[in-house]
PDB file of C-alpha atoms in Angstrom:
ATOM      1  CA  UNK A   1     -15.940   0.137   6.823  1.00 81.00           C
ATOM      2  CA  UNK A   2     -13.057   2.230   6.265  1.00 89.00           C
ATOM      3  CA  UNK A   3     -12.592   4.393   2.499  1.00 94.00           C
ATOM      4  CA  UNK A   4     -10.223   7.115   0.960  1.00 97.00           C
ATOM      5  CA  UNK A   5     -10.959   9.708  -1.629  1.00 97.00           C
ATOM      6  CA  UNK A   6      -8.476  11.230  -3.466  1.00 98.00           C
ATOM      7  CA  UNK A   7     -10.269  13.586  -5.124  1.00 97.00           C
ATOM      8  CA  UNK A   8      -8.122  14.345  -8.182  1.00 97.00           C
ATOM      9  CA  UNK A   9      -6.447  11.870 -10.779  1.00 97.00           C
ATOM     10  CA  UNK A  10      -3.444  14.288 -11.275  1.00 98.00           C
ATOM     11  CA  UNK A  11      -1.842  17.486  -9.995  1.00 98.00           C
ATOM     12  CA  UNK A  12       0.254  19.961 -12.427  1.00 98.00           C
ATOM     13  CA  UNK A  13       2.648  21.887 -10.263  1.00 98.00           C
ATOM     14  CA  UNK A  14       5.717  24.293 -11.863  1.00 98.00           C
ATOM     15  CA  UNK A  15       8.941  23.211 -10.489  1.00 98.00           C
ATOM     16  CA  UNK A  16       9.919  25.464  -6.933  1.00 97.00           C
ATOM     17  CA  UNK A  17       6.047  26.219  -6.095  1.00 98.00           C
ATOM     18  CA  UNK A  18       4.179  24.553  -2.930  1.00 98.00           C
ATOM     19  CA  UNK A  19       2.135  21.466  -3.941  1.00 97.00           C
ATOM     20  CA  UNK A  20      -0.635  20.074  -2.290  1.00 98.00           C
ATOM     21  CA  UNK A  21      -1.861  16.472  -3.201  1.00 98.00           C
ATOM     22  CA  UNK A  22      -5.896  15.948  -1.218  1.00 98.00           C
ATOM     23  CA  UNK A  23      -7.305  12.916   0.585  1.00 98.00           C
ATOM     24  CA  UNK A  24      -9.999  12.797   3.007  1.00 98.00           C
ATOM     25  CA  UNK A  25     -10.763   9.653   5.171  1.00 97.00           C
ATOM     26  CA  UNK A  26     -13.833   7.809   6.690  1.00 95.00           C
ATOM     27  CA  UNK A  27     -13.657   5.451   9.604  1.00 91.00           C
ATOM     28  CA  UNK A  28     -15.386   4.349  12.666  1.00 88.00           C
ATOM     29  CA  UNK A  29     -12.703   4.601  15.518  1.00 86.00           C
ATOM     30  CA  UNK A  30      -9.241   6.488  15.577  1.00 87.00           C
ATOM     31  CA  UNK A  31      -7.730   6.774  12.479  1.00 91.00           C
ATOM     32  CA  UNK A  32      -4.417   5.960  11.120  1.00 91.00           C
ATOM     33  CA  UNK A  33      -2.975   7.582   7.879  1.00 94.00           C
ATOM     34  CA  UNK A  34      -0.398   7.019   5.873  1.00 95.00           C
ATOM     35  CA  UNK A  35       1.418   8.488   2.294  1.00 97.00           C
ATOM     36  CA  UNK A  36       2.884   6.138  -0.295  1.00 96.00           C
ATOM     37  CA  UNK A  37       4.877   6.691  -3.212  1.00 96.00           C
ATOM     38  CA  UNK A  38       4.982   4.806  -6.275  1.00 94.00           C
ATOM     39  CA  UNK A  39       7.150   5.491  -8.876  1.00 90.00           C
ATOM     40  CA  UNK A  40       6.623   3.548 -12.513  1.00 85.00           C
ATOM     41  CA  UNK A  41       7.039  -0.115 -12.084  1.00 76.00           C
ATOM     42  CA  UNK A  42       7.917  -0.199  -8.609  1.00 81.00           C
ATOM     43  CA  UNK A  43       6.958  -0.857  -5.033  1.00 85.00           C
ATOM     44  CA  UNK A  44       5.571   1.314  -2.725  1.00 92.00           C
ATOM     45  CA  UNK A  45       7.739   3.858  -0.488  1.00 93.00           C
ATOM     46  CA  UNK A  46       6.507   4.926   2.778  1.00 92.00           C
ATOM     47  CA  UNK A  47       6.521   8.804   3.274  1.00 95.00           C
ATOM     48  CA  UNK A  48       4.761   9.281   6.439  1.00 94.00           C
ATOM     49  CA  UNK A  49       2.122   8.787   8.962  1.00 93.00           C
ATOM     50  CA  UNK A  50      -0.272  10.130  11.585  1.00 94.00           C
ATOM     51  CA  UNK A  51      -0.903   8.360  14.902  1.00 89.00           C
ATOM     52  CA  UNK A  52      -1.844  11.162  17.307  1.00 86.00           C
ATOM     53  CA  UNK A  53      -0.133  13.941  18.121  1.00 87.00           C
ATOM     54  CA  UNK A  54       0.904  17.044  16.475  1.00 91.00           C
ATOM     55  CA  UNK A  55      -1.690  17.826  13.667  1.00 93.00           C
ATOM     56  CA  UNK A  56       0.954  18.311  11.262  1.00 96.00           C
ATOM     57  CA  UNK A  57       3.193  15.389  10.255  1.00 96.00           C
ATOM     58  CA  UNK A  58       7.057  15.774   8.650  1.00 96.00           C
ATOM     59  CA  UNK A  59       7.970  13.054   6.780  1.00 94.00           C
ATOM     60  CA  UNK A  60      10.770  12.119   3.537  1.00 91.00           C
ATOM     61  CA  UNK A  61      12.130  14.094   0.928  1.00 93.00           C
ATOM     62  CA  UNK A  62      10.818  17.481   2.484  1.00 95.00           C
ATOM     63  CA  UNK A  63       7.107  16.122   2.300  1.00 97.00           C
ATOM     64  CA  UNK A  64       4.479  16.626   5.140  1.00 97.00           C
ATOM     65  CA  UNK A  65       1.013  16.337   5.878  1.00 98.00           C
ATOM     66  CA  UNK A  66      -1.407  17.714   8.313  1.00 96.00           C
ATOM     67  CA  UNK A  67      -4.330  15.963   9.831  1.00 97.00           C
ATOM     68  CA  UNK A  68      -7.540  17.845  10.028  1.00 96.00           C
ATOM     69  CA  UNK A  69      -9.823  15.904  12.318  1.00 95.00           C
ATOM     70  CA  UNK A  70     -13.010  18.179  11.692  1.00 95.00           C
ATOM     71  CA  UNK A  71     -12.660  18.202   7.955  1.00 96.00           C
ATOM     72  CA  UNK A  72     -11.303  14.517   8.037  1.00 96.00           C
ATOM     73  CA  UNK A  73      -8.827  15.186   5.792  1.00 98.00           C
ATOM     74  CA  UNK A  74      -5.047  14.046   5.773  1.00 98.00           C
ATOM     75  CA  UNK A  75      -3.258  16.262   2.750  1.00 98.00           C
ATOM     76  CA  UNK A  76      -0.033  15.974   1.582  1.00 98.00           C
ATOM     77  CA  UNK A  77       2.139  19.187   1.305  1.00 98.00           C
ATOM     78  CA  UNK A  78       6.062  20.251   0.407  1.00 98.00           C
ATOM     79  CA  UNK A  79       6.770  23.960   0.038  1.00 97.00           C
ATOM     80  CA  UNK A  80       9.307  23.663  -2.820  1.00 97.00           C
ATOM     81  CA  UNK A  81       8.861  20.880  -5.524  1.00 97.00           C
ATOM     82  CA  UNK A  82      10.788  18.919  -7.544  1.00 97.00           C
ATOM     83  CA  UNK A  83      10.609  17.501 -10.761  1.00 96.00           C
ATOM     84  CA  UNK A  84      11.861  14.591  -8.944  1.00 94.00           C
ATOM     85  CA  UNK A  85       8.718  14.301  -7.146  1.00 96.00           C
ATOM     86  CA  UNK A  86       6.730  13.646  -9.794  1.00 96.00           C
ATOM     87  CA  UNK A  87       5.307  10.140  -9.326  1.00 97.00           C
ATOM     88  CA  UNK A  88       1.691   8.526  -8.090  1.00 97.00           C
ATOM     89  CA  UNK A  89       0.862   9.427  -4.468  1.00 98.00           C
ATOM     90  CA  UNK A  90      -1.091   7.341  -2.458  1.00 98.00           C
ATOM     91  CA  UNK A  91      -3.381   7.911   0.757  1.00 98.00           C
ATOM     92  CA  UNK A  92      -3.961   4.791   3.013  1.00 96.00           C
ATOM     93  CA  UNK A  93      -6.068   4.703   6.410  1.00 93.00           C
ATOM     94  CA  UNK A  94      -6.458   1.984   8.927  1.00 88.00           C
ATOM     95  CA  UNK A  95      -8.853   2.016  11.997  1.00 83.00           C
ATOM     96  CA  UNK A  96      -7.020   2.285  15.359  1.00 75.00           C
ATOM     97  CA  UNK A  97      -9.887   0.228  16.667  1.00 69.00           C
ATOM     98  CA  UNK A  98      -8.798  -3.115  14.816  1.00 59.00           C
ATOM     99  CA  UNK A  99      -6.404  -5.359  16.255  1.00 56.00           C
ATOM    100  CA  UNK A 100      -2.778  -5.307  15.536  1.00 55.00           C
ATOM    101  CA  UNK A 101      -3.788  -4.000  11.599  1.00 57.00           C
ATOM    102  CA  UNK A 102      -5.226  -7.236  10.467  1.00 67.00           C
ATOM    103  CA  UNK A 103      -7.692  -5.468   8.554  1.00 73.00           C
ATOM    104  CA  UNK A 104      -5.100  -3.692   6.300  1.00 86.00           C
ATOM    105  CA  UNK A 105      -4.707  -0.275   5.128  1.00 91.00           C
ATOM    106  CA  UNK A 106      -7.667   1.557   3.118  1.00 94.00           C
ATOM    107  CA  UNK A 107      -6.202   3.332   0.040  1.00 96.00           C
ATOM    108  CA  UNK A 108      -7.542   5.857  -2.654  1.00 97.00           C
ATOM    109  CA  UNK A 109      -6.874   5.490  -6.221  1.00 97.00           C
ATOM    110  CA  UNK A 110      -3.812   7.771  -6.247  1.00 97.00           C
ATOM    111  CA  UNK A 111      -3.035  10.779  -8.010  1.00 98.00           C
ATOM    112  CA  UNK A 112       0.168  11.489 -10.376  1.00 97.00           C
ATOM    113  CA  UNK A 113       1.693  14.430  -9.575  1.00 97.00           C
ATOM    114  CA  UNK A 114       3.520  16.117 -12.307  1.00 97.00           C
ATOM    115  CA  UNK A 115       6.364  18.796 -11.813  1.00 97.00           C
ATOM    116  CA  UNK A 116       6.787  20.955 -15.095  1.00 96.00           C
ATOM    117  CA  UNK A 117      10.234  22.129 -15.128  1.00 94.00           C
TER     118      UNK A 117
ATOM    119  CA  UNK B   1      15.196  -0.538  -1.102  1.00 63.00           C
ATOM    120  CA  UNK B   2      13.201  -1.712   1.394  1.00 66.00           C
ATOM    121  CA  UNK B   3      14.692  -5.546   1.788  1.00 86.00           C
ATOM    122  CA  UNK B   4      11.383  -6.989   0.811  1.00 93.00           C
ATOM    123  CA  UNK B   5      11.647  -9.285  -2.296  1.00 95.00           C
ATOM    124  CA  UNK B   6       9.253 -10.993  -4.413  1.00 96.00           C
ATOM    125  CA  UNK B   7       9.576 -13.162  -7.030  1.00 96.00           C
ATOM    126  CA  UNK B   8       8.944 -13.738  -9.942  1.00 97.00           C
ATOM    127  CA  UNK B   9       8.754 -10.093 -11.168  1.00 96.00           C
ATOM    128  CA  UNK B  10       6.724 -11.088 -14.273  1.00 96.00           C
ATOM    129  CA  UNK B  11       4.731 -13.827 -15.272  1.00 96.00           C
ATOM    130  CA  UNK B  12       2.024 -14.565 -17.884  1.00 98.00           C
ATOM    131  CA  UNK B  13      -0.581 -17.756 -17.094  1.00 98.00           C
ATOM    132  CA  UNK B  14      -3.844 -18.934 -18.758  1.00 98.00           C
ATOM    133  CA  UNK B  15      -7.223 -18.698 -17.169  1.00 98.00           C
ATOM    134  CA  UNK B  16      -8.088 -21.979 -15.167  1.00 97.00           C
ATOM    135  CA  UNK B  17      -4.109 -22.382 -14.322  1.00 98.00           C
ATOM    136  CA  UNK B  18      -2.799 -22.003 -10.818  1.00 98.00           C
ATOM    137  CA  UNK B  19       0.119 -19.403  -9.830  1.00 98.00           C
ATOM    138  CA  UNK B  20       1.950 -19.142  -6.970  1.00 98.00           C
ATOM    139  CA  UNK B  21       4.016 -16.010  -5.885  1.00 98.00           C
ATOM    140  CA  UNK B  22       6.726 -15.664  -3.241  1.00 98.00           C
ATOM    141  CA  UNK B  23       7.841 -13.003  -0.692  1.00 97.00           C
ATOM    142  CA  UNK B  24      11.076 -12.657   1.544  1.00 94.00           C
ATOM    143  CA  UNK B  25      10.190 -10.340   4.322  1.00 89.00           C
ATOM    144  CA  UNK B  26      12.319  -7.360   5.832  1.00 83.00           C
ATOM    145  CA  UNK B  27      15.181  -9.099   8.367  1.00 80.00           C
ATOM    146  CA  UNK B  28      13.115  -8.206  11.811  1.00 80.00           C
ATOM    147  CA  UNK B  29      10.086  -8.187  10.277  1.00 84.00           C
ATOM    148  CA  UNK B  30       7.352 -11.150  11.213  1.00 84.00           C
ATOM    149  CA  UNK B  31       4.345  -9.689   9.574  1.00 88.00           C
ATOM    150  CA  UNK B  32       3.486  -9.852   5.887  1.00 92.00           C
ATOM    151  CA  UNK B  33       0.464  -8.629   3.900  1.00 93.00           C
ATOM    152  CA  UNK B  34      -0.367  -9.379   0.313  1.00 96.00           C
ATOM    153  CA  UNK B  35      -1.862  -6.605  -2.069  1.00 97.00           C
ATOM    154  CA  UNK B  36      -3.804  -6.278  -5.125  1.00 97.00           C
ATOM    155  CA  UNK B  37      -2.658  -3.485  -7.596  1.00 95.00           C
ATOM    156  CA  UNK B  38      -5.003  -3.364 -10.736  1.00 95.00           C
ATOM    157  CA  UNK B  39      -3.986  -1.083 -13.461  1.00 92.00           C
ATOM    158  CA  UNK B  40      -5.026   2.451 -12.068  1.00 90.00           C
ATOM    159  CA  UNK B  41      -5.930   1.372  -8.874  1.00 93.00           C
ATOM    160  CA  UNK B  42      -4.897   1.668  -5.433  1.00 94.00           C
ATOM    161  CA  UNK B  43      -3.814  -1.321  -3.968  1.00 95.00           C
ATOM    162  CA  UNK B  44      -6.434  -3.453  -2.156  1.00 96.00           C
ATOM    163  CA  UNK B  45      -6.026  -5.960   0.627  1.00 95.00           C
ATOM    164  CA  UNK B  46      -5.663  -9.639   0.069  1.00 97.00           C
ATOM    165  CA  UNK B  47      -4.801 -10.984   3.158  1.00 94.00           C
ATOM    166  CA  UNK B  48      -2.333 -10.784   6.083  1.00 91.00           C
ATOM    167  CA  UNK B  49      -0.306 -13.458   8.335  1.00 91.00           C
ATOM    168  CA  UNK B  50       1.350 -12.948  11.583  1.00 87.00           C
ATOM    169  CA  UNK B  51       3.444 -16.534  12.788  1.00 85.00           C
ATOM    170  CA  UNK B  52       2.214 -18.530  10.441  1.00 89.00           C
ATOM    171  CA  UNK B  53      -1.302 -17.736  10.887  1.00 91.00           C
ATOM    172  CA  UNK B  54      -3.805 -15.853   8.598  1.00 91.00           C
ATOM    173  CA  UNK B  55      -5.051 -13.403  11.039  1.00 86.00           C
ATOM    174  CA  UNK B  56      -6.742 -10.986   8.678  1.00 88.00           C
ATOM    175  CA  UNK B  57      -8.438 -11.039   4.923  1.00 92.00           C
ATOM    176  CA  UNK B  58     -10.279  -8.365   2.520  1.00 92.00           C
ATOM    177  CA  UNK B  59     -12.691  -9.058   0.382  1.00 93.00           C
ATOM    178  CA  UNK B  60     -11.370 -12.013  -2.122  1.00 96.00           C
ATOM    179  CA  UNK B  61     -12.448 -15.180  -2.545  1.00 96.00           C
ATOM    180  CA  UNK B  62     -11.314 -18.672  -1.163  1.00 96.00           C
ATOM    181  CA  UNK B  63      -8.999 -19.389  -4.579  1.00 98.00           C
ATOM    182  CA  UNK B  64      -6.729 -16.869  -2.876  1.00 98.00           C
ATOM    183  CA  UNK B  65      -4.993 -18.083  -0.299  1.00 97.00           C
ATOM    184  CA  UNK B  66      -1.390 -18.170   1.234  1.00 96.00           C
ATOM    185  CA  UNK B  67       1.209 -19.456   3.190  1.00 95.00           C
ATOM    186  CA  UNK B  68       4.013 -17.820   6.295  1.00 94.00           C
ATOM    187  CA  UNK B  69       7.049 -19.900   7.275  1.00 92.00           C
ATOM    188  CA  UNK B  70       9.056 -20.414   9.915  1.00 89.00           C
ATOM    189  CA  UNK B  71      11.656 -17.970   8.408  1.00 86.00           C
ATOM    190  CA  UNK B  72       8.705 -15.425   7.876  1.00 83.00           C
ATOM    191  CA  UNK B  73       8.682 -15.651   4.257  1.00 91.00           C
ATOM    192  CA  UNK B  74       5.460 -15.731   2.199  1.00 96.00           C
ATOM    193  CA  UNK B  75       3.665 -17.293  -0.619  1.00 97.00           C
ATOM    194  CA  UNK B  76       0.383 -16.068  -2.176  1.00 98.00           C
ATOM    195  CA  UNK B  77      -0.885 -19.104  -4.323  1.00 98.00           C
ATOM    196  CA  UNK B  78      -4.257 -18.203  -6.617  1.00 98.00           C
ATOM    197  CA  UNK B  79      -6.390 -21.163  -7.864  1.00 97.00           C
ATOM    198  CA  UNK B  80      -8.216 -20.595 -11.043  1.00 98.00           C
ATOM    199  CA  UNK B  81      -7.058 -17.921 -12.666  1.00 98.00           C
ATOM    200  CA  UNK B  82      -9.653 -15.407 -13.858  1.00 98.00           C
ATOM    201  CA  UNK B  83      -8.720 -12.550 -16.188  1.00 97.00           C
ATOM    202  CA  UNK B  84      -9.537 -10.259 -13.622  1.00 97.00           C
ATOM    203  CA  UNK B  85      -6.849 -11.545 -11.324  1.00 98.00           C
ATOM    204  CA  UNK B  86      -4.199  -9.422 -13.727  1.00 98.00           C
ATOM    205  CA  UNK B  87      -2.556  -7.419 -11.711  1.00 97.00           C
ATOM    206  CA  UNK B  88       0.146  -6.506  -9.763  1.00 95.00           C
ATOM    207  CA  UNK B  89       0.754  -8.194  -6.274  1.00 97.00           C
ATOM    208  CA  UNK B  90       2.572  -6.108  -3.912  1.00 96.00           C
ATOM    209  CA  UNK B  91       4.296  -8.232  -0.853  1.00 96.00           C
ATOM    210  CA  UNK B  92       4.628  -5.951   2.602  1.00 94.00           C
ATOM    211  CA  UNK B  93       6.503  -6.820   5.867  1.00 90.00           C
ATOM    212  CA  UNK B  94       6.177  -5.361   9.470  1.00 86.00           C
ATOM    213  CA  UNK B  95       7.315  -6.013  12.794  1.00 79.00           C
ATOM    214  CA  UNK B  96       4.935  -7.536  14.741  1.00 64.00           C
ATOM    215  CA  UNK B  97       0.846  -6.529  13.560  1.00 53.00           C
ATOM    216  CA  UNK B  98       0.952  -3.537  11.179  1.00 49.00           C
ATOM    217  CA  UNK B  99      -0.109  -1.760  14.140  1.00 56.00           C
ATOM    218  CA  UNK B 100       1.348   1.638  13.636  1.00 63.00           C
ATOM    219  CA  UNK B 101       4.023   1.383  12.028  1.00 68.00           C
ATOM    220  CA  UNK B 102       4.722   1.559   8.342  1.00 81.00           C
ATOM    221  CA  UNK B 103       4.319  -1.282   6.018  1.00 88.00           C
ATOM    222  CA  UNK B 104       7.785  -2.016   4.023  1.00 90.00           C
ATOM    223  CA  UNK B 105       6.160  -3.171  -0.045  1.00 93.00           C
ATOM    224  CA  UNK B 106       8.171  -5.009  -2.122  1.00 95.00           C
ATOM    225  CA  UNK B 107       8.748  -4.468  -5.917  1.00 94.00           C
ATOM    226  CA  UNK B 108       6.132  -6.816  -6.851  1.00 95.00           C
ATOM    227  CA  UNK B 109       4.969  -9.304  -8.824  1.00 96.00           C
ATOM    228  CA  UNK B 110       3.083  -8.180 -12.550  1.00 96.00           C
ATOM    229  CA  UNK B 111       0.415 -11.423 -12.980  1.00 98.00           C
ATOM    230  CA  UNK B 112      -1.469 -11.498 -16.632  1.00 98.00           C
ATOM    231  CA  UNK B 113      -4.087 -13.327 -17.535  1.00 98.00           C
ATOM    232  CA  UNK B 114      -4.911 -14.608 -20.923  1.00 97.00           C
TER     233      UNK B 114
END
């Protein structure tokens, strides 16, 4: 079985400071991660992913992430925010193992992220 | 804007009745998945269907089930509506299996239950 933690509900940043939204992962085989964003009474938007490769992962809007294999952890980063960013941030993980994804993506509970101007 | 869209955006049914929700995938795209969303939650996997074929399901009951056509479009049809089933149902597309690649969500569709 396959879980994500998001470890906090919601993240106060001042507007122009880093922010740092946390997930860690489980899973039995390879894993595959992903960052959504859902703004109020919408869909989800992709942000980015990790496959293999480089540990650290640039993705929309300035965001990246960067996989930590020994810590199995997958956090979201952007050195600057913006008040636009405020919205609910979403970790998802599939295992590599599965076939073709049938199993679906994994994902925490979210966390709002809140940029005080 | 992805180029996923669902339909209808709202709806409001009684528990026992029947509801049926519709998805037009992503032009390319032959893989769609059907999500969960309950309030405060992350969204959790219904079931997923690659040509026409369920190929993949989470953990809900039989009284879920769905439909791919030719055209790659979706349905998600729920029998017996439970209050629990409020929600909202997030449609995704992909090419081919979800595989590696991103999943494109729709808007969705907000189901309650009285």
């Amino acid at each position: 079985a396959q879980s994500v933690a998001q470890p906090e509900d919601q993240v106060n940043v001042a507007e122009g400071n880093p922010l740092t939204v946390k997930c860690t992962y489980s899973v039995s085989g390879n894993p595959y991660l992903f960052w959504y964003v859902q703004y109020p009474n919408r869909g989800l938007q992709f942000l980015l992913k990790y496959i293999t490769g480089d540990n650290l992962v640039k993705g929309s809007y300035g965001f990246e992430a960067e996989f930590n294999k020994s810590q199995t952890s997958f956090h979201l980063k952007k050195p600057s925010a913006l008040v636009s960013d405020s919205a609910l941030y979403f970790c998802a993980v599939r295992d590599g193992y599965s076939g073709g994804g049938a199993d679906g993506l994994t994902f925490g509970k979210g966390t709002h992220l809140i940029i005080q101007p | 804007e992805t180029g996923v869209t669902q339909s209808p955006t709202h709806l409001i049914k009684t528990r026992g009745q029947q509801v049926t929700l519709r998805c037009s995938s992503q032009s390319g795209h032959n893989t769609v998945s059907w999500y969960q969303q309950a309030l405060g939650q992350g969204p959790q996997f219904i079931f997923q269907y690659y040509r026409e074929e369920e190929n993949g399901r989470g953990n809900f009951p039989p009284r879920f089930s769905g439909l791919q056509f030719p055209n790659y479009s979706s349905e998600l049809n729920v029998n017996a509506l439970e209050l629990d089933d409020s929600a909202l149902y997030l449609c995704a597309s992909s090419f081919a299996w979800a595989g590696t690649g991103e999943l494109f969500f729709g808007e969705g569709s907000r189901l309650t239950v009285l």
